[in-house]
Amino acid sequence: MTEGLDNSLAHRKKEITDLQLLCDLVKGKEGGMLRRSGHVLIYAHWEGFVKEAISEYLNYLKSTKQRTLLLKDELKALTLISVLDKPQPQDKGFSRALTVLFESNWRDEDCFDVDIDKLLKVGNIGGKELRFLLNISGLEYLDVYLNRENWISEVLCGRRHRIAHGGLQPIGENDIEEAVNGTIKLCEAIYTQIVEALRNKYYLAVN
């Protein structure tokens, strides 16, 4: 059920861990350049894994033809996405869909179906965007994310943004180690949450 996600997490962890080892070996100006490039790669694995995990979760619900009538309200609301252009963390579109939800009559045979690629077009994944993607998927924004929310937005995502847009953002040896360890911990938390939600059918309204 989650074999693809297993392999993806293992690959991403190995690549960014190998990156840290390489950064430890290269000193001076070259080391600084490598660490800046490395931070962008670390962020890329973070964004990639978050979107991949949410996609795997929602694709499972689609592929197994889960009956919309039995799903959590947040997932029911996603099936009403046609009333919106695209849900965004900064607007009230998803709230409008929830309002429409309570006025809808679901047929017993209706199955969960959403445009997942469209849902995932939220830009860079900071704390706000992570909360949004979890919420619309009917998943809890856990304390492990809340406690690192500012770090996700200002450091992991923020540094990547400044570097990618030409800023000479200095990245020290401790910074790259923190980025590696923090990203791995967060990705592991997301993986565990997705696996448990599927195993325990937390996507159902009554569980």
PDB file of C-alpha atoms in Angstrom:
ATOM      1  CA  MET A   1       0.000   0.000   0.000  1.00  0.00           C
ATOM      2  CA  THR A   2       2.847   2.401   0.764  1.00  0.00           C
ATOM      3  CA  GLU A   3       5.802   0.634  -0.857  1.00  0.00           C
ATOM      4  CA  GLY A   4       6.457   3.551  -3.198  1.00  0.00           C
ATOM      5  CA  LEU A   5       6.473   5.971  -0.297  1.00  0.00           C
ATOM      6  CA  ASP A   6       8.805   3.652   1.657  1.00  0.00           C
ATOM      7  CA  ASN A   7      11.312   3.651  -1.188  1.00  0.00           C
ATOM      8  CA  SER A   8      11.019   7.388  -1.735  1.00  0.00           C
ATOM      9  CA  LEU A   9      11.681   8.211   1.919  1.00  0.00           C
ATOM     10  CA  ALA A  10      14.690   5.873   2.020  1.00  0.00           C
ATOM     11  CA  HIS A  11      16.145   7.418  -1.144  1.00  0.00           C
ATOM     12  CA  ARG A  12      15.643  10.984   0.048  1.00  0.00           C
ATOM     13  CA  LYS A  13      17.134  10.269   3.489  1.00  0.00           C
ATOM     14  CA  LYS A  14      20.204   8.652   1.943  1.00  0.00           C
ATOM     15  CA  GLU A  15      20.773  11.462  -0.526  1.00  0.00           C
ATOM     16  CA  ILE A  16      20.614  14.287   1.989  1.00  0.00           C
ATOM     17  CA  THR A  17      22.640  12.300   4.540  1.00  0.00           C
ATOM     18  CA  ASP A  18      25.319  11.700   1.895  1.00  0.00           C
ATOM     19  CA  LEU A  19      25.173  15.411   1.141  1.00  0.00           C
ATOM     20  CA  GLN A  20      25.935  16.242   4.763  1.00  0.00           C
ATOM     21  CA  LEU A  21      28.934  13.904   4.732  1.00  0.00           C
ATOM     22  CA  LEU A  22      30.211  15.597   1.580  1.00  0.00           C
ATOM     23  CA  CYS A  23      29.728  19.037   3.108  1.00  0.00           C
ATOM     24  CA  ASP A  24      31.749  17.939   6.139  1.00  0.00           C
ATOM     25  CA  LEU A  25      34.686  17.102   3.855  1.00  0.00           C
ATOM     26  CA  VAL A  26      34.774  20.333   1.846  1.00  0.00           C
ATOM     27  CA  LYS A  27      36.064  23.407   3.646  1.00  0.00           C
ATOM     28  CA  GLY A  28      36.624  27.079   2.849  1.00  0.00           C
ATOM     29  CA  LYS A  29      34.808  28.981   0.106  1.00  0.00           C
ATOM     30  CA  GLU A  30      34.040  25.782  -1.763  1.00  0.00           C
ATOM     31  CA  GLY A  31      32.423  24.380   1.365  1.00  0.00           C
ATOM     32  CA  GLY A  32      30.212  27.446   1.720  1.00  0.00           C
ATOM     33  CA  MET A  33      29.148  27.174  -1.911  1.00  0.00           C
ATOM     34  CA  LEU A  34      28.386  23.475  -1.495  1.00  0.00           C
ATOM     35  CA  ARG A  35      26.336  24.095   1.647  1.00  0.00           C
ATOM     36  CA  ARG A  36      24.231  26.770  -0.078  1.00  0.00           C
ATOM     37  CA  SER A  37      23.580  24.426  -3.004  1.00  0.00           C
ATOM     38  CA  GLY A  38      22.935  21.618  -0.559  1.00  0.00           C
ATOM     39  CA  HIS A  39      20.299  23.561   1.327  1.00  0.00           C
ATOM     40  CA  VAL A  40      18.344  24.039  -1.891  1.00  0.00           C
ATOM     41  CA  LEU A  41      18.508  20.276  -2.502  1.00  0.00           C
ATOM     42  CA  ILE A  42      17.401  19.516   1.058  1.00  0.00           C
ATOM     43  CA  TYR A  43      14.410  21.809   0.648  1.00  0.00           C
ATOM     44  CA  ALA A  44      13.586  20.176  -2.700  1.00  0.00           C
ATOM     45  CA  HIS A  45      13.407  16.782  -0.978  1.00  0.00           C
ATOM     46  CA  TRP A  46      11.149  18.293   1.709  1.00  0.00           C
ATOM     47  CA  GLU A  47       8.681  19.785  -0.761  1.00  0.00           C
ATOM     48  CA  GLY A  48       8.840  16.724  -2.980  1.00  0.00           C
ATOM     49  CA  PHE A  49       8.125  14.301  -0.164  1.00  0.00           C
ATOM     50  CA  VAL A  50       5.261  16.325   1.329  1.00  0.00           C
ATOM     51  CA  LYS A  51       3.505  16.509  -2.028  1.00  0.00           C
ATOM     52  CA  GLU A  52       4.262  12.881  -2.826  1.00  0.00           C
ATOM     53  CA  ALA A  53       2.889  11.689   0.524  1.00  0.00           C
ATOM     54  CA  ILE A  54      -0.345  13.669   0.213  1.00  0.00           C
ATOM     55  CA  SER A  55      -0.704  12.494  -3.386  1.00  0.00           C
ATOM     56  CA  GLU A  56      -0.213   8.835  -2.401  1.00  0.00           C
ATOM     57  CA  TYR A  57      -2.820   9.206   0.341  1.00  0.00           C
ATOM     58  CA  LEU A  58      -5.477  10.785  -1.872  1.00  0.00           C
ATOM     59  CA  ASN A  59      -4.672   8.462  -4.784  1.00  0.00           C
ATOM     60  CA  TYR A  60      -5.314   5.497  -2.513  1.00  0.00           C
ATOM     61  CA  LEU A  61      -8.783   6.831  -1.735  1.00  0.00           C
ATOM     62  CA  LYS A  62      -9.441   7.305  -5.461  1.00  0.00           C
ATOM     63  CA  SER A  63      -8.050   3.968  -6.598  1.00  0.00           C
ATOM     64  CA  THR A  64      -9.987   1.991  -3.984  1.00  0.00           C
ATOM     65  CA  LYS A  65     -13.182   3.885  -4.889  1.00  0.00           C
ATOM     66  CA  GLN A  66     -13.966   5.007  -1.355  1.00  0.00           C
ATOM     67  CA  ARG A  67     -17.600   6.071  -1.035  1.00  0.00           C
ATOM     68  CA  THR A  68     -17.775   9.830  -0.545  1.00  0.00           C
ATOM     69  CA  LEU A  69     -20.753   9.522   1.768  1.00  0.00           C
ATOM     70  CA  LEU A  70     -18.612   7.690   4.346  1.00  0.00           C
ATOM     71  CA  LEU A  71     -15.581  10.002   4.307  1.00  0.00           C
ATOM     72  CA  LYS A  72     -14.575  12.837   6.619  1.00  0.00           C
ATOM     73  CA  ASP A  73     -16.125  16.214   5.856  1.00  0.00           C
ATOM     74  CA  GLU A  74     -12.787  17.636   4.672  1.00  0.00           C
ATOM     75  CA  LEU A  75     -12.525  14.894   2.046  1.00  0.00           C
ATOM     76  CA  LYS A  76     -16.135  15.336   1.020  1.00  0.00           C
ATOM     77  CA  ALA A  77     -15.399  19.028   0.533  1.00  0.00           C
ATOM     78  CA  LEU A  78     -12.533  18.188  -1.818  1.00  0.00           C
ATOM     79  CA  THR A  79     -14.944  16.478  -4.170  1.00  0.00           C
ATOM     80  CA  LEU A  80     -16.712  19.829  -4.485  1.00  0.00           C
ATOM     81  CA  ILE A  81     -13.542  21.428  -5.778  1.00  0.00           C
ATOM     82  CA  SER A  82     -15.265  22.122  -9.088  1.00  0.00           C
ATOM     83  CA  VAL A  83     -16.971  25.097  -7.421  1.00  0.00           C
ATOM     84  CA  LEU A  84     -13.524  26.656  -6.903  1.00  0.00           C
ATOM     85  CA  ASP A  85     -10.733  27.645  -9.256  1.00  0.00           C
ATOM     86  CA  LYS A  86      -8.101  26.200  -6.921  1.00  0.00           C
ATOM     87  CA  PRO A  87      -7.931  26.031  -3.107  1.00  0.00           C
ATOM     88  CA  GLN A  88      -5.225  28.281  -1.651  1.00  0.00           C
ATOM     89  CA  PRO A  89      -3.889  28.570   1.892  1.00  0.00           C
ATOM     90  CA  GLN A  90      -4.503  32.313   1.905  1.00  0.00           C
ATOM     91  CA  ASP A  91      -8.122  32.341   0.740  1.00  0.00           C
ATOM     92  CA  LYS A  92     -11.462  31.073   2.030  1.00  0.00           C
ATOM     93  CA  GLY A  93     -12.152  28.754  -0.881  1.00  0.00           C
ATOM     94  CA  PHE A  94     -11.964  25.563   1.129  1.00  0.00           C
ATOM     95  CA  SER A  95     -14.280  27.048   3.755  1.00  0.00           C
ATOM     96  CA  ARG A  96     -16.789  27.830   0.996  1.00  0.00           C
ATOM     97  CA  ALA A  97     -16.583  24.232  -0.156  1.00  0.00           C
ATOM     98  CA  LEU A  98     -17.297  23.049   3.380  1.00  0.00           C
ATOM     99  CA  THR A  99     -20.349  25.326   3.460  1.00  0.00           C
ATOM    100  CA  VAL A 100     -21.607  23.886   0.167  1.00  0.00           C
ATOM    101  CA  LEU A 101     -20.927  20.428   1.572  1.00  0.00           C
ATOM    102  CA  PHE A 102     -23.677  20.671   4.167  1.00  0.00           C
ATOM    103  CA  GLU A 103     -26.180  21.558   1.454  1.00  0.00           C
ATOM    104  CA  SER A 104     -25.247  18.583  -0.709  1.00  0.00           C
ATOM    105  CA  ASN A 105     -27.024  15.273  -1.018  1.00  0.00           C
ATOM    106  CA  TRP A 106     -24.641  12.399  -1.586  1.00  0.00           C
ATOM    107  CA  ARG A 107     -25.690   9.333  -3.506  1.00  0.00           C
ATOM    108  CA  ASP A 108     -24.612   6.072  -1.957  1.00  0.00           C
ATOM    109  CA  GLU A 109     -22.662   5.089  -5.085  1.00  0.00           C
ATOM    110  CA  ASP A 110     -20.662   8.336  -5.368  1.00  0.00           C
ATOM    111  CA  CYS A 111     -16.925   7.664  -5.075  1.00  0.00           C
ATOM    112  CA  PHE A 112     -14.122   9.981  -4.007  1.00  0.00           C
ATOM    113  CA  ASP A 113     -12.613  11.743  -7.002  1.00  0.00           C
ATOM    114  CA  VAL A 114     -10.447  14.870  -7.077  1.00  0.00           C
ATOM    115  CA  ASP A 115      -7.802  16.460  -9.292  1.00  0.00           C
ATOM    116  CA  ILE A 116      -4.803  15.831  -7.048  1.00  0.00           C
ATOM    117  CA  ASP A 117      -2.285  17.681  -9.215  1.00  0.00           C
ATOM    118  CA  LYS A 118      -4.455  20.776  -9.019  1.00  0.00           C
ATOM    119  CA  LEU A 119      -4.711  20.544  -5.244  1.00  0.00           C
ATOM    120  CA  LEU A 120      -0.950  20.358  -4.811  1.00  0.00           C
ATOM    121  CA  LYS A 121      -0.203  23.584  -6.681  1.00  0.00           C
ATOM    122  CA  VAL A 122       0.327  25.629  -3.538  1.00  0.00           C
ATOM    123  CA  GLY A 123       3.862  26.853  -4.218  1.00  0.00           C
ATOM    124  CA  ASN A 124       6.682  26.460  -1.726  1.00  0.00           C
ATOM    125  CA  ILE A 125       5.890  24.355   1.345  1.00  0.00           C
ATOM    126  CA  GLY A 126       6.219  26.454   4.480  1.00  0.00           C
ATOM    127  CA  GLY A 127       4.360  25.839   7.713  1.00  0.00           C
ATOM    128  CA  LYS A 128       1.149  27.448   6.474  1.00  0.00           C
ATOM    129  CA  GLU A 129       1.095  25.396   3.294  1.00  0.00           C
ATOM    130  CA  LEU A 130       1.799  22.166   5.166  1.00  0.00           C
ATOM    131  CA  ARG A 131      -1.078  22.859   7.553  1.00  0.00           C
ATOM    132  CA  PHE A 132      -3.354  23.578   4.593  1.00  0.00           C
ATOM    133  CA  LEU A 133      -2.501  20.381   2.692  1.00  0.00           C
ATOM    134  CA  LEU A 134      -2.987  18.240   5.779  1.00  0.00           C
ATOM    135  CA  ASN A 135      -6.257  19.953   6.685  1.00  0.00           C
ATOM    136  CA  ILE A 136      -7.859  19.541   3.260  1.00  0.00           C
ATOM    137  CA  SER A 137      -6.839  15.876   3.343  1.00  0.00           C
ATOM    138  CA  GLY A 138      -8.569  15.369   6.680  1.00  0.00           C
ATOM    139  CA  LEU A 139      -5.246  14.871   8.471  1.00  0.00           C
ATOM    140  CA  GLU A 140      -4.236  16.451  11.762  1.00  0.00           C
ATOM    141  CA  TYR A 141      -1.575  19.154  11.994  1.00  0.00           C
ATOM    142  CA  LEU A 142       0.494  17.387  14.625  1.00  0.00           C
ATOM    143  CA  ASP A 143       2.562  18.985  17.387  1.00  0.00           C
ATOM    144  CA  VAL A 144       5.766  17.914  15.635  1.00  0.00           C
ATOM    145  CA  TYR A 145       4.835  20.276  12.784  1.00  0.00           C
ATOM    146  CA  LEU A 146       3.470  23.020  15.030  1.00  0.00           C
ATOM    147  CA  ASN A 147       6.621  23.076  17.136  1.00  0.00           C
ATOM    148  CA  ARG A 148       8.755  23.467  14.001  1.00  0.00           C
ATOM    149  CA  GLU A 149       6.408  25.718  12.056  1.00  0.00           C
ATOM    150  CA  ASN A 150       8.605  28.832  12.187  1.00  0.00           C
ATOM    151  CA  TRP A 151      11.689  26.790  11.364  1.00  0.00           C
ATOM    152  CA  ILE A 152       9.962  25.245   8.347  1.00  0.00           C
ATOM    153  CA  SER A 153       8.856  28.642   7.047  1.00  0.00           C
ATOM    154  CA  GLU A 154      11.785  30.874   7.950  1.00  0.00           C
ATOM    155  CA  VAL A 155      14.754  28.512   7.769  1.00  0.00           C
ATOM    156  CA  LEU A 156      14.054  25.472   5.603  1.00  0.00           C
ATOM    157  CA  CYS A 157      11.831  27.292   3.114  1.00  0.00           C
ATOM    158  CA  GLY A 158      13.075  30.848   3.703  1.00  0.00           C
ATOM    159  CA  ARG A 159      16.764  30.112   3.170  1.00  0.00           C
ATOM    160  CA  ARG A 160      15.991  28.135   0.046  1.00  0.00           C
ATOM    161  CA  HIS A 161      14.005  31.089  -1.307  1.00  0.00           C
ATOM    162  CA  ARG A 162      16.792  33.580  -0.609  1.00  0.00           C
ATOM    163  CA  ILE A 163      19.476  31.358  -2.151  1.00  0.00           C
ATOM    164  CA  ALA A 164      17.405  30.449  -5.207  1.00  0.00           C
ATOM    165  CA  HIS A 165      16.742  34.134  -5.862  1.00  0.00           C
ATOM    166  CA  GLY A 166      20.388  35.096  -5.762  1.00  0.00           C
ATOM    167  CA  GLY A 167      20.899  36.011  -2.124  1.00  0.00           C
ATOM    168  CA  LEU A 168      24.336  35.265  -0.693  1.00  0.00           C
ATOM    169  CA  GLN A 169      22.819  33.472   2.258  1.00  0.00           C
ATOM    170  CA  PRO A 170      25.631  32.085   4.430  1.00  0.00           C
ATOM    171  CA  ILE A 171      25.130  28.462   5.517  1.00  0.00           C
ATOM    172  CA  GLY A 172      27.405  27.185   8.286  1.00  0.00           C
ATOM    173  CA  GLU A 173      28.336  23.579   9.023  1.00  0.00           C
ATOM    174  CA  ASN A 174      25.895  23.455  11.939  1.00  0.00           C
ATOM    175  CA  ASP A 175      23.178  24.942   9.725  1.00  0.00           C
ATOM    176  CA  ILE A 176      23.449  22.178   7.151  1.00  0.00           C
ATOM    177  CA  GLU A 177      23.430  19.510   9.873  1.00  0.00           C
ATOM    178  CA  GLU A 178      20.292  21.056  11.396  1.00  0.00           C
ATOM    179  CA  ALA A 179      18.627  21.213   7.977  1.00  0.00           C
ATOM    180  CA  VAL A 180      19.381  17.546   7.299  1.00  0.00           C
ATOM    181  CA  ASN A 181      18.256  16.276  10.710  1.00  0.00           C
ATOM    182  CA  GLY A 182      15.194  18.509  10.862  1.00  0.00           C
ATOM    183  CA  THR A 183      14.030  17.566   7.380  1.00  0.00           C
ATOM    184  CA  ILE A 184      14.462  13.851   7.990  1.00  0.00           C
ATOM    185  CA  LYS A 185      12.519  14.053  11.257  1.00  0.00           C
ATOM    186  CA  LEU A 186       9.639  15.929   9.615  1.00  0.00           C
ATOM    187  CA  CYS A 187       9.500  13.607   6.601  1.00  0.00           C
ATOM    188  CA  GLU A 188       9.460  10.588   8.905  1.00  0.00           C
ATOM    189  CA  ALA A 189       6.581  12.138  10.863  1.00  0.00           C
ATOM    190  CA  ILE A 190       4.580  12.693   7.676  1.00  0.00           C
ATOM    191  CA  TYR A 191       5.310   9.155   6.498  1.00  0.00           C
ATOM    192  CA  THR A 192       4.185   7.647   9.813  1.00  0.00           C
ATOM    193  CA  GLN A 193       1.040   9.766   9.836  1.00  0.00           C
ATOM    194  CA  ILE A 194       0.063   8.722   6.296  1.00  0.00           C
ATOM    195  CA  VAL A 195       0.719   5.028   6.972  1.00  0.00           C
ATOM    196  CA  GLU A 196      -1.302   5.075  10.189  1.00  0.00           C
ATOM    197  CA  ALA A 197      -4.155   6.965   8.542  1.00  0.00           C
ATOM    198  CA  LEU A 198      -4.388   4.342   5.808  1.00  0.00           C
ATOM    199  CA  ARG A 199      -3.925   1.378   8.123  1.00  0.00           C
ATOM    200  CA  ASN A 200      -6.532   2.616  10.614  1.00  0.00           C
ATOM    201  CA  LYS A 201      -8.872   4.145   8.018  1.00  0.00           C
ATOM    202  CA  TYR A 202      -8.775   7.593   9.596  1.00  0.00           C
ATOM    203  CA  TYR A 203     -10.235   8.941   6.358  1.00  0.00           C
ATOM    204  CA  LEU A 204     -13.656   7.617   7.348  1.00  0.00           C
ATOM    205  CA  ALA A 205     -16.153   9.910   9.076  1.00  0.00           C
ATOM    206  CA  VAL A 206     -16.824   7.254  11.716  1.00  0.00           C
ATOM    207  CA  ASN A 207     -13.707   5.320  12.629  1.00  0.00           C
TER     208      ASN A 207
END
